[in-house]
Coordinates of C-alpha atoms in Angstrom, one line a residue:
M4 CA 27.6 11.3 29.4
M5 CA 24.7 12.4 31.6
K6 CA 22.2 10.3 33.5
T7 CA 19.2 11.3 35.5
N8 CA 18.8 10.3 39.2
S9 CA 15.8 11.9 41.0
T10 CA 15.9 9.9 44.2
T11 CA 15.9 11.8 47.5
S12 CA 19.1 10.1 48.6
K13 CA 21.0 11.7 45.8
L14 CA 19.9 15.1 46.9
K15 CA 21.7 14.6 50.2
V16 CA 24.9 15.0 48.3
L17 CA 24.0 18.6 47.9
L18 CA 24.3 19.2 51.6
L19 CA 28.0 18.3 51.5
A20 CA 28.5 21.0 48.9
L21 CA 27.4 23.6 51.4
L22 CA 30.6 23.0 53.3
L23 CA 32.2 25.0 50.6
V24 CA 30.1 28.1 51.5
F25 CA 31.3 30.3 54.2
G26 CA 29.4 33.3 55.7
Q27 CA 30.6 36.2 57.8
F28 CA 29.1 34.7 60.9
Y29 CA 29.5 31.2 62.0
S30 CA 29.9 29.2 65.1
Q31 CA 31.5 25.8 65.7
T32 CA 29.8 23.9 68.4
N33 CA 28.1 20.6 69.0
N34 CA 30.9 18.3 68.0
G35 CA 32.2 20.3 65.0
A36 CA 28.9 21.5 63.5
V37 CA 29.2 24.8 61.6
G38 CA 26.4 27.4 61.8
I39 CA 25.9 30.5 59.7
N40 CA 23.7 33.1 61.1
T41 CA 23.0 30.8 64.1
S42 CA 24.8 30.1 67.3
S43 CA 23.1 26.8 67.7
P44 CA 23.7 24.7 64.6
N45 CA 21.7 21.5 64.2
A46 CA 23.5 18.8 66.1
N47 CA 23.0 16.3 63.3
S48 CA 24.4 18.6 60.5
V49 CA 27.9 19.5 59.6
L50 CA 26.7 22.9 58.3
D51 CA 23.5 24.7 59.3
V52 CA 22.7 27.8 57.3
V53 CA 20.0 30.2 58.4
S54 CA 18.6 33.1 56.4
G55 CA 18.5 35.9 58.9
G56 CA 15.7 37.8 57.1
N57 CA 14.2 34.8 55.5
N58 CA 15.0 36.3 52.1
K59 CA 18.2 34.8 51.0
G60 CA 19.4 31.4 49.7
V61 CA 22.6 29.5 49.1
L62 CA 24.6 29.6 45.9
I63 CA 27.1 26.9 45.0
P64 CA 29.6 27.3 42.1
R65 CA 27.7 27.9 38.8
L66 CA 29.5 26.5 35.7
T67 CA 28.5 26.0 32.1
E68 CA 28.7 22.4 30.9
S69 CA 31.9 23.2 29.1
Q70 CA 33.5 24.7 32.2
R71 CA 32.3 21.7 34.3
D72 CA 33.9 19.3 31.8
A73 CA 37.2 21.2 32.0
I74 CA 37.6 20.2 35.6
V75 CA 40.4 17.8 36.1
I76 CA 38.8 15.1 38.2
N77 CA 40.7 13.3 40.9
K78 CA 38.4 10.3 40.8
P79 CA 38.8 8.8 44.3
K80 CA 38.9 12.2 46.1
D81 CA 36.3 14.1 44.1
D82 CA 33.4 11.6 44.6
G83 CA 30.4 13.8 45.3
L84 CA 31.9 17.1 43.9
T85 CA 28.9 19.3 43.2
I86 CA 28.2 22.2 40.9
Y87 CA 25.2 23.9 39.4
N88 CA 25.1 23.4 35.6
T89 CA 23.8 26.6 34.0
T90 CA 23.7 25.0 30.6
E91 CA 21.4 22.3 31.8
D92 CA 19.7 24.2 34.6
C93 CA 20.4 21.3 36.9
F94 CA 22.6 20.4 39.9
N95 CA 25.4 18.0 38.8
Y96 CA 27.6 15.8 41.0
W97 CA 30.6 13.6 40.2
S98 CA 30.0 9.9 40.7
F99 CA 33.1 7.9 41.4
A100 CA 31.1 4.6 41.1
D101 CA 29.8 5.5 37.6
D102 CA 32.8 7.5 36.5
E103 CA 30.7 10.4 35.2
W104 CA 28.8 13.6 36.0
K105 CA 25.2 13.0 37.0
S106 CA 22.1 15.2 37.1
V107 CA 20.0 15.4 40.2
C108 CA 17.6 18.1 39.4
G109 CA 14.6 15.7 39.6
Q110 CA 14.0 15.6 35.9
L111 CA 15.9 15.4 32.6
G112 CA 17.7 18.6 31.8
K113 CA 17.9 20.3 28.5
A114 CA 18.5 18.1 25.5
L115 CA 21.4 18.7 23.2
F116 CA 20.5 18.4 19.5
T117 CA 21.0 19.8 16.1
V118 CA 18.4 20.5 13.5
D119 CA 18.7 19.0 10.0
C120 CA 17.4 21.9 8.0
S121 CA 17.4 19.9 4.7
N122 CA 14.8 17.6 6.2
T123 CA 12.7 20.3 8.0
K124 CA 9.6 21.5 6.2
A125 CA 6.2 23.0 6.8
M126 CA 3.3 20.6 6.3
G127 CA -0.2 21.4 5.3
T128 CA -1.7 24.3 3.3
Y129 CA -1.6 27.9 4.4
V130 CA -4.4 30.2 3.2
K131 CA -5.0 33.9 4.0
G132 CA -7.6 34.2 6.7
R133 CA -7.9 30.5 7.4
E134 CA -6.9 29.4 10.9
L135 CA -4.2 26.7 11.1
T136 CA -5.3 23.2 12.0
T137 CA -3.6 20.0 13.2
S138 CA -2.5 19.4 9.5
N139 CA -0.3 22.5 9.8
Y140 CA 3.0 21.7 11.5
L141 CA 6.7 21.7 11.1
S142 CA 8.2 18.3 10.4
M143 CA 11.7 18.5 11.8
A144 CA 14.6 16.1 11.7
V145 CA 16.9 16.4 14.6
N146 CA 20.1 14.6 15.8
V147 CA 20.0 14.2 19.6
T148 CA 23.3 13.9 21.2
K149 CA 22.0 14.2 24.8
A150 CA 18.6 13.1 26.0
G151 CA 16.5 15.7 27.7
N152 CA 13.8 18.4 27.4
Y153 CA 13.3 20.5 24.3
T154 CA 11.4 23.7 23.4
I155 CA 11.2 24.7 19.8
S156 CA 9.5 27.7 18.3
G157 CA 9.1 29.0 14.8
T158 CA 7.8 32.5 14.1
T159 CA 6.7 34.4 11.1
P160 CA 5.8 38.0 10.6
N161 CA 2.4 37.0 9.2
G162 CA 0.0 36.2 12.0
Y163 CA 0.9 32.5 12.6
S164 CA 3.7 30.6 14.4
F165 CA 4.8 27.2 15.6
Y166 CA 5.6 25.9 19.1
G167 CA 6.4 22.6 20.6
T168 CA 7.9 21.2 23.8
G169 CA 8.7 17.7 24.9
T170 CA 11.4 15.2 25.9
F171 CA 13.9 13.3 23.9
L172 CA 14.3 10.0 25.8
N173 CA 16.9 8.6 23.4
T174 CA 19.8 9.9 21.4
G175 CA 20.1 9.7 17.6
V176 CA 18.3 11.0 14.5
Q177 CA 14.6 11.6 15.2
T178 CA 11.7 13.3 13.5
I179 CA 9.3 15.5 15.5
Q180 CA 6.2 17.6 14.8
I181 CA 6.0 21.2 15.9
A182 CA 2.4 22.4 15.9
G183 CA 1.2 25.5 14.1
Q184 CA -1.2 28.1 15.4
G185 CA -2.7 31.4 14.4
T186 CA -4.1 32.7 11.1
P187 CA -2.1 33.9 8.1
L188 CA -2.8 37.6 7.4
N189 CA -1.4 38.1 4.0
I190 CA -0.7 36.3 0.7
Q191 CA 3.0 36.0 0.7
T192 CA 6.0 33.8 1.2
D193 CA 7.1 33.6 4.8
D194 CA 10.5 32.5 6.2
V195 CA 10.2 30.7 9.5
S196 CA 12.6 31.9 12.2
L197 CA 13.5 28.9 14.4
T198 CA 14.7 28.8 18.0
A199 CA 15.6 25.6 19.8
N200 CA 16.1 25.6 23.6
G201 CA 16.6 29.3 23.5
T202 CA 19.2 29.3 20.7
D203 CA 18.5 30.6 17.2
V204 CA 18.7 28.1 14.4
T205 CA 19.9 29.4 11.1
C206 CA 18.7 27.4 8.0
T207 CA 20.1 28.2 4.6
P208 CA 17.9 28.3 2.7
A209 CA 15.3 29.2 5.3
V210 CA 12.2 27.0 5.9
S211 CA 9.6 28.9 3.8
I212 CA 5.9 28.8 3.5
N213 CA 3.7 30.0 0.7
V214 CA 0.5 31.6 2.0
L215 CA -2.2 31.1 -0.6
S216 CA -5.2 33.2 -1.5
P217 CA -8.6 31.9 -0.4
A218 CA -10.0 29.0 -2.4
G219 CA -11.2 29.5 -5.9
T220 CA -14.3 27.9 -7.6
Y221 CA -13.8 24.7 -9.6
T222 CA -15.4 21.4 -10.4
M223 CA -13.8 18.0 -10.4
S224 CA -14.0 15.3 -13.1
C225 CA -13.5 12.1 -11.1
G226 CA -14.8 10.0 -13.9
S227 CA -11.7 11.0 -15.9
A228 CA -9.3 10.8 -13.1
T229 CA -6.2 8.6 -13.5
V230 CA -4.6 6.6 -10.7
N231 CA -0.9 6.4 -11.3
G232 CA 1.8 4.0 -10.0
V233 CA 1.8 0.5 -8.5
Y234 CA 0.2 -0.2 -5.2
K235 CA 1.3 -3.2 -3.2
V236 CA 0.5 -4.5 0.3
G237 CA 3.2 -3.6 2.8
T238 CA 5.0 -1.2 0.4
A239 CA 4.9 2.5 1.2
L240 CA 3.7 4.8 -1.5
N241 CA 6.3 7.0 -3.2
S242 CA 6.3 9.9 -5.7
S243 CA 4.9 7.7 -8.5
N244 CA 1.7 7.1 -6.6
T245 CA -0.5 9.9 -7.6
I246 CA -4.0 10.7 -8.9
T247 CA -4.2 13.0 -11.9
L248 CA -7.5 14.8 -11.4
P249 CA -9.0 16.9 -14.2
V250 CA -10.7 20.1 -13.0
N251 CA -12.5 23.0 -14.5
V252 CA -11.7 26.4 -12.9
S253 CA -14.2 29.3 -13.0
T254 CA -12.7 31.5 -10.3
L255 CA -9.1 31.9 -9.5
G256 CA -7.7 31.2 -6.0
S257 CA -6.1 28.5 -4.0
Y258 CA -7.2 24.9 -3.9
T259 CA -6.8 22.1 -1.3
I260 CA -8.0 18.7 -2.4
T261 CA -7.8 15.8 0.0
T262 CA -9.1 12.2 0.4
N263 CA -10.1 10.0 3.2
T264 CA -7.7 7.2 4.3
V265 CA -8.7 3.8 3.1
D266 CA -6.7 0.7 4.2
G267 CA -3.7 2.9 5.1
I268 CA -3.4 5.2 2.0
S269 CA -4.6 8.7 1.2
F270 CA -4.0 11.5 -1.3
R271 CA -3.6 15.2 -1.1
G272 CA -2.9 18.2 -3.4
S273 CA -2.8 22.0 -3.0
G274 CA -1.7 25.0 -4.9
T275 CA -3.1 28.1 -6.6
F276 CA -5.0 28.3 -9.8
T277 CA -3.4 31.0 -12.1
A278 CA -5.8 30.4 -15.0
T279 CA -9.4 29.5 -15.5
G280 CA -10.6 26.6 -17.6
S281 CA -9.8 22.9 -17.9
Q282 CA -6.6 21.7 -16.3
N283 CA -5.1 18.8 -14.3
V284 CA -4.3 18.7 -10.6
T285 CA -1.9 16.1 -9.1
L286 CA -2.8 14.5 -5.8
S287 CA 0.2 12.9 -4.1
G288 CA -0.3 9.6 -2.2
T289 CA 1.0 8.7 1.2
G290 CA 0.8 5.7 3.5
T291 CA 1.1 1.9 3.0
P292 CA -1.7 -0.4 1.6
S293 CA -2.8 -2.9 4.2
S294 CA -5.0 -5.1 2.0
T295 CA -5.5 -6.1 -1.7
T296 CA -9.1 -4.9 -1.7
V297 CA -10.1 -2.4 -4.3
K298 CA -10.0 1.0 -2.5
T299 CA -12.8 3.4 -3.2
I300 CA -11.2 6.8 -2.4
T301 CA -13.5 9.8 -1.7
I302 CA -12.0 13.0 -3.0
T303 CA -13.0 16.3 -1.3
S304 CA -12.3 19.8 -2.6
D305 CA -12.5 23.2 -1.0
S306 CA -14.1 24.8 -4.0
Q307 CA -16.3 27.7 -3.3
G308 CA -19.5 28.8 -5.1
G309 CA -21.9 25.9 -4.3
V310 CA -20.4 23.3 -6.7
S311 CA -20.1 19.6 -5.9
T312 CA -17.1 19.0 -3.7
T313 CA -16.9 15.2 -3.4
C314 CA -16.4 12.3 -5.8
N315 CA -14.8 8.9 -5.9
V316 CA -12.0 7.0 -7.6
N317 CA -10.9 3.4 -7.3
V318 CA -7.3 2.4 -6.4
I319 CA -6.2 -1.1 -7.5
V320 CA -3.6 -3.0 -5.3
V321 CA -1.3 -5.6 -6.7
I322 CA -2.6 -9.1 -6.1
P323 CA 0.0 -11.7 -4.8
K324 CA 1.1 -14.6 -6.9
K325 CA -1.3 -17.5 -7.4
T326 CA -0.7 -21.2 -8.2
V327 CA -2.2 -22.7 -11.4
L328 CA -2.6 -26.4 -11.9
H329 CA -2.7 -27.4 -15.6
I330 CA -4.2 -30.6 -16.9
G331 CA -3.9 -31.5 -20.6
L332 CA -1.4 -32.0 -23.4
E333 CA 1.8 -30.1 -23.0
T334 CA 2.4 -29.2 -26.7
A335 CA 3.2 -26.1 -28.7
Y336 CA -0.5 -25.5 -29.2
G337 CA -1.0 -24.4 -25.6
Y338 CA -4.1 -26.5 -24.9
S339 CA -3.9 -26.3 -21.1
A340 CA -1.9 -23.0 -21.1
F341 CA 1.1 -24.8 -19.6
T342 CA 2.9 -24.3 -22.9
G343 CA 2.5 -22.2 -26.1
P344 CA 1.2 -18.6 -26.6
S345 CA -1.5 -19.1 -24.0
R346 CA 1.2 -19.6 -21.4
S347 CA 3.1 -16.6 -22.7
L348 CA 0.0 -14.5 -22.5
M349 CA -0.3 -15.4 -18.8
D350 CA 3.3 -14.8 -18.0
S351 CA 3.6 -11.5 -19.9
P352 CA 4.1 -8.5 -17.5
T353 CA 2.3 -6.5 -20.1
N354 CA -0.8 -8.4 -19.2
F355 CA -0.3 -9.6 -15.6
G356 CA 2.5 -7.7 -13.9
T357 CA 3.5 -5.2 -11.3
A358 CA 4.4 -2.4 -13.7
A359 CA 2.3 0.7 -13.8
S360 CA 1.4 -0.2 -17.4
S361 CA 0.4 -3.8 -16.6
I362 CA -3.2 -4.5 -17.5
V363 CA -3.9 -6.5 -14.4
K364 CA -1.8 -5.5 -11.3
Y365 CA -0.5 -8.9 -10.3
E366 CA 2.7 -10.6 -9.1
G367 CA 2.3 -13.6 -11.5
F368 CA 1.7 -17.3 -11.6
T369 CA 3.3 -20.5 -10.2
H370 CA 2.6 -23.1 -12.8
I371 CA 2.2 -26.8 -12.1
S372 CA 1.2 -29.5 -14.6
L373 CA -0.3 -32.9 -14.1
G374 CA 0.1 -33.7 -17.8
N375 CA -2.7 -35.2 -19.9
S376 CA -3.6 -38.4 -18.1
P377 CA -3.2 -38.1 -14.3
S378 CA -4.5 -41.0 -12.2
S379 CA -7.5 -40.3 -10.0
A380 CA -5.2 -40.5 -6.9
A381 CA -2.8 -38.0 -8.5
L382 CA -5.6 -35.6 -9.3
Q383 CA -7.1 -35.9 -5.8
A384 CA -3.7 -35.3 -4.2
A385 CA -3.0 -32.2 -6.4
L386 CA -6.5 -30.7 -5.6
N387 CA -6.0 -31.4 -1.9
N388 CA -2.9 -29.1 -2.2
K389 CA -5.4 -26.3 -2.9
P390 CA -4.1 -24.7 -6.1
D391 CA -5.8 -21.4 -6.7
I392 CA -6.8 -22.1 -10.3
V393 CA -7.2 -25.2 -12.4
I394 CA -7.1 -25.1 -16.2
I395 CA -8.3 -28.1 -18.2
G396 CA -7.5 -28.5 -21.9
Y397 CA -7.4 -31.1 -24.7
S398 CA -7.4 -34.0 -24.4
Y399 CA -7.9 -34.8 -20.7
T400 CA -10.9 -37.1 -20.1
P401 CA -11.9 -37.3 -16.4
N402 CA -14.1 -40.2 -15.4
A403 CA -17.0 -39.9 -12.9
T404 CA -14.6 -40.2 -9.9
D405 CA -12.3 -37.5 -11.2
A406 CA -15.4 -35.3 -11.9
G407 CA -16.4 -35.8 -8.3
Y408 CA -13.0 -34.6 -7.1
I409 CA -13.2 -31.5 -9.3
A410 CA -16.7 -30.8 -8.1
S411 CA -15.5 -31.1 -4.4
Y412 CA -12.7 -28.7 -5.2
L413 CA -15.1 -26.2 -6.7
N414 CA -17.4 -26.5 -3.7
K415 CA -14.5 -25.4 -1.6
K416 CA -14.3 -22.2 -3.7
G417 CA -11.6 -23.6 -6.1
I418 CA -11.5 -22.1 -9.6
V419 CA -11.8 -24.3 -12.8
I420 CA -11.5 -23.2 -16.4
A421 CA -12.4 -26.2 -18.5
L422 CA -11.9 -26.3 -22.3
T423 CA -13.1 -29.7 -23.4
D424 CA -14.4 -31.2 -26.7
D425 CA -15.1 -34.8 -25.6
T426 CA -18.8 -35.6 -24.9
G427 CA -18.0 -38.1 -22.2
T428 CA -15.6 -35.7 -20.4
A429 CA -18.1 -32.8 -20.6
Q430 CA -21.0 -35.0 -19.3
N431 CA -19.0 -36.3 -16.4
L432 CA -17.9 -32.8 -15.4
F433 CA -21.3 -31.2 -15.6
R434 CA -23.1 -34.1 -13.9
G435 CA -20.6 -34.0 -11.1
I436 CA -20.5 -30.2 -10.8
F437 CA -24.2 -29.5 -11.1
S438 CA -25.3 -32.7 -9.3
D439 CA -27.7 -33.5 -12.1
P440 CA -27.6 -37.0 -13.7
T441 CA -29.9 -35.8 -16.5
I442 CA -27.4 -33.4 -18.1
S443 CA -26.3 -34.6 -21.5
S444 CA -23.7 -33.6 -24.1
S445 CA -23.6 -33.9 -27.8
Y446 CA -21.3 -33.0 -30.7
G447 CA -22.0 -29.8 -32.7
G448 CA -20.1 -28.0 -35.4
G449 CA -16.7 -28.9 -36.7
A450 CA -13.4 -27.1 -37.4
G451 CA -14.0 -23.5 -38.3
S452 CA -17.3 -23.2 -36.6
V453 CA -18.0 -19.7 -35.3
Y454 CA -20.2 -19.1 -32.3
A455 CA -21.9 -15.8 -31.3
L456 CA -21.3 -14.5 -27.8
V457 CA -24.2 -13.1 -25.9
N458 CA -24.6 -9.4 -25.1
T459 CA -24.4 -9.8 -21.3
D460 CA -22.4 -7.6 -19.0
D461 CA -20.1 -10.2 -17.5
P462 CA -16.4 -10.0 -16.3
V463 CA -15.4 -12.7 -18.8
L464 CA -17.2 -11.1 -21.8
N465 CA -16.4 -7.5 -20.8
G466 CA -13.1 -7.5 -18.9
P467 CA -9.8 -5.6 -18.7
F468 CA -8.6 -7.1 -22.0
G469 CA -11.6 -6.1 -24.1
D470 CA -15.3 -6.1 -24.5
V471 CA -16.4 -9.0 -26.7
R472 CA -20.1 -9.0 -26.0
G473 CA -22.0 -9.7 -29.2
K474 CA -18.8 -10.9 -30.9
N475 CA -17.6 -14.5 -31.6
W476 CA -15.4 -17.3 -30.6
G477 CA -14.0 -20.0 -33.0
E478 CA -13.9 -23.8 -32.9
D479 CA -10.4 -25.3 -33.5
A480 CA -9.7 -28.5 -35.5
S481 CA -12.1 -30.9 -33.7
T482 CA -15.8 -30.8 -33.0
T483 CA -17.6 -28.6 -30.6
V484 CA -19.4 -30.1 -27.6
N485 CA -22.8 -28.8 -26.5
I486 CA -24.4 -29.3 -23.1
S487 CA -28.2 -29.8 -22.7
G488 CA -30.4 -30.3 -19.7
L489 CA -29.1 -27.3 -17.6
T490 CA -32.1 -25.4 -16.3
S491 CA -30.5 -22.9 -13.8
G492 CA -27.3 -22.0 -12.0
F493 CA -25.4 -20.8 -15.0
I494 CA -24.7 -17.7 -17.2
P495 CA -24.7 -18.7 -20.9
Y496 CA -21.9 -17.2 -23.1
S497 CA -22.7 -18.9 -26.4
Y498 CA -25.3 -21.4 -27.7
A499 CA -24.9 -24.5 -29.9
Q500 CA -25.8 -22.9 -33.2
P501 CA -22.8 -21.7 -35.3
I502 CA -23.4 -18.5 -37.1
N503 CA -21.9 -19.9 -40.3
S504 CA -24.0 -23.1 -40.4
T505 CA -27.6 -23.8 -41.3
T506 CA -27.6 -27.2 -39.6
A507 CA -29.8 -26.8 -36.5
R508 CA -28.0 -27.3 -33.2
T509 CA -29.4 -27.1 -29.6
G510 CA -27.7 -26.7 -26.3
I511 CA -25.0 -24.5 -24.7
S512 CA -21.4 -24.2 -26.1
G513 CA -20.0 -21.8 -23.4
L514 CA -21.0 -20.7 -19.9
R515 CA -20.0 -19.7 -16.4
S516 CA -21.6 -21.1 -13.2
S517 CA -23.5 -18.4 -11.3
S518 CA -22.6 -20.0 -7.9
L519 CA -19.3 -21.8 -8.4
N520 CA -16.0 -20.5 -9.9
F521 CA -16.4 -22.5 -13.1
V522 CA -16.0 -21.4 -16.7
W523 CA -16.4 -23.8 -19.6
F524 CA -16.2 -23.7 -23.4
G525 CA -16.9 -26.8 -25.5
D526 CA -13.6 -26.8 -27.4
G527 CA -10.4 -28.5 -26.2
G528 CA -8.5 -26.5 -28.8
F529 CA -9.9 -23.1 -27.7
L530 CA -6.3 -21.9 -27.0
S531 CA -4.7 -23.5 -30.0
N532 CA -1.9 -21.7 -31.9
E533 CA 1.3 -23.5 -32.8
N534 CA 3.2 -20.2 -33.6
A535 CA 5.5 -19.6 -30.6
N536 CA 5.4 -15.9 -31.3
G537 CA 1.6 -15.9 -31.0
N538 CA 1.0 -14.4 -34.4
P539 CA -2.1 -15.7 -36.4
Y540 CA -1.7 -19.2 -37.8
S541 CA -2.4 -19.1 -41.5
S542 CA -5.6 -21.1 -41.5
N543 CA -9.3 -20.0 -41.5
T544 CA -10.5 -23.2 -39.7
I545 CA -7.9 -24.1 -37.0
E546 CA -5.9 -22.4 -34.3
P547 CA -8.1 -19.5 -33.4
F548 CA -5.9 -18.1 -30.6
V549 CA -3.8 -14.9 -31.3
A550 CA -1.5 -13.0 -28.9
P551 CA 1.5 -11.6 -30.8
S552 CA 4.8 -11.4 -28.9
S553 CA 5.4 -8.0 -30.6
G554 CA 2.6 -6.7 -28.4
G555 CA 3.8 -8.3 -25.2
Y556 CA 1.5 -11.3 -26.0
F557 CA -1.5 -9.0 -25.5
P558 CA -4.6 -10.8 -26.8
V559 CA -6.2 -9.7 -30.1
Q560 CA -8.9 -11.2 -32.3
K561 CA -8.1 -13.5 -35.2
A562 CA -9.3 -11.3 -38.0
A563 CA -10.0 -13.9 -40.7
Y564 CA -11.7 -17.1 -39.5
G565 CA -14.4 -19.6 -40.2
Y566 CA -15.6 -21.8 -43.0
A567 CA -18.1 -20.5 -45.6
G568 CA -21.8 -20.9 -44.9
N569 CA -25.0 -19.2 -44.0
G570 CA -24.0 -16.1 -46.0
Y571 CA -20.4 -15.9 -44.6
A572 CA -17.4 -16.3 -46.8
T573 CA -14.4 -18.4 -45.9
G574 CA -12.4 -16.4 -43.3
G575 CA -15.1 -13.8 -43.3
M576 CA -15.5 -13.7 -39.5
Q577 CA -13.5 -12.6 -36.5
V578 CA -13.0 -14.6 -33.4
Q579 CA -12.0 -13.5 -29.9
N580 CA -10.7 -16.6 -28.2
S581 CA -7.5 -15.0 -26.8
I582 CA -9.4 -12.0 -25.4
L583 CA -12.0 -14.3 -23.8
F584 CA -9.2 -16.4 -22.2
A585 CA -7.3 -13.3 -20.9
N586 CA -10.5 -11.9 -19.4
T587 CA -11.2 -15.3 -17.8
I588 CA -7.8 -15.4 -16.2
A589 CA -8.2 -11.9 -14.9
W590 CA -11.6 -12.9 -13.4
A591 CA -10.0 -16.0 -11.9
V592 CA -7.1 -14.1 -10.3
K593 CA -9.6 -11.7 -8.7
Q594 CA -11.8 -14.6 -7.5
A595 CA -8.8 -16.5 -6.1
E596 CA -7.8 -13.4 -4.1
F597 CA -11.1 -12.4 -2.7
S598 CA -13.4 -15.5 -2.9
G599 CA -11.1 -18.5 -3.5
I600 CA -10.1 -21.7 -1.9
N601 CA -7.2 -20.1 -0.1
T602 CA -9.2 -17.2 1.3
Q603 CA -11.3 -19.2 3.6

């Protein structure tokens, strides 16, 4: 083992080595001092060597490191034994105290290391006539057995090379970068000849580089690009994290397509177009996402010919698990989504999961239930624990005090999805949430009523599970509740008038607050379906929720619903309750992550 000691005191040891050097002329005077080429040696020295013509030096024994290590050391007597190590280009001396050879050349000597050829590769894109940049380098894996200095070069016969020098301060496996320089002259494949600390390194197969032709002309179709793989905060991207980018090539040549780095991740692809026309390019991802924000990645191409060379795509990162507080009956019908097909829809990785095919990239839910009749104290305690989302279903009836607690939770950026069909419940909620004592509620249509959804671009109406704008939702077995007296602060989803009824109704039957995280529909059975497999229940007027297990509980419309009336036949309408609910949950997950009670 070698250690470095550059102190001046250590260098004094070298003077003792000179006792081993004898010249033709010497004198021994002054209390045993020996002089070479001088008759008056320094009185304080044991040996005083003078270069007669001031043109010569002193040589002590020169050994390779292997020869040095072959010396049989007599530890007590050889303390201070000195040689010049030609392998290391340093003076070495034997230290009895440390029981090892030490280097005293004033710096670390040459490092000893081996190159792992299998993990050595050329990085960047190499194009004829294009000067290498900082993106062009050799990434080399080395195993350092002795710390010290290194010089590594890589040469090619094609106008460019690699060179790097530095110091290994520690032993063990390390990865280093050897910078490239120069300009490739020809389109060809080059083998890189490696030299490490003056010794040739032979890699089989050799590290090779494809020099590409100058860039071709092509256009990108970012609107049709596909982001592949799962992206999660703190997890490094791998080979599955790519962007499939459609391009249209008009002139053959090389291509280099890169992106900026956003929250720790970027993408890159390069190659040569061998045919014109439409084709796909794969951009490989690198880095580790640092946040769950949607990342707008700017793609830049090197296309020639005056075409557009930038466009954007969005990368979605998996959102961490959220807590859902359910309030309502825990039955097979799934009124509060704590049970039944509505719960299965939420827990299905097809819908909300971390798979590449999951509709919403999300780690899932932690479910908590307060049952159907929690006390005001229990409700307040549960809300004070700051659940991310609250779902209210049949037949929970909050009083004015409870409504105040829910309003306070909403004002702290909590999220409430309320599905209620009791007039007193709805009135208490709306008066508390909107701080308006004039808001009133009334009963509307009965079982099998069908309500038209507005044609507004909204994340609940037009979300990841489908676009239901201009379509319908259906009332379950009870009676719809309508809200009147709201003048502002909300986005209407549906009004009080069923499409299959001629009886005039007024008010709102579904809405979202424009300032609070609150969604409401006036039906406590909005999620009702007693079939555990989520298949359609065989009735035209009850249980409008459909999410078949055969499709991973993916939400679909109930194709035959509604009572006859106003020109509609029995079962002659389609309702979208399950799609609305799934879109609402997707909206709620996003709100909880970026603008929720636990993001403050």
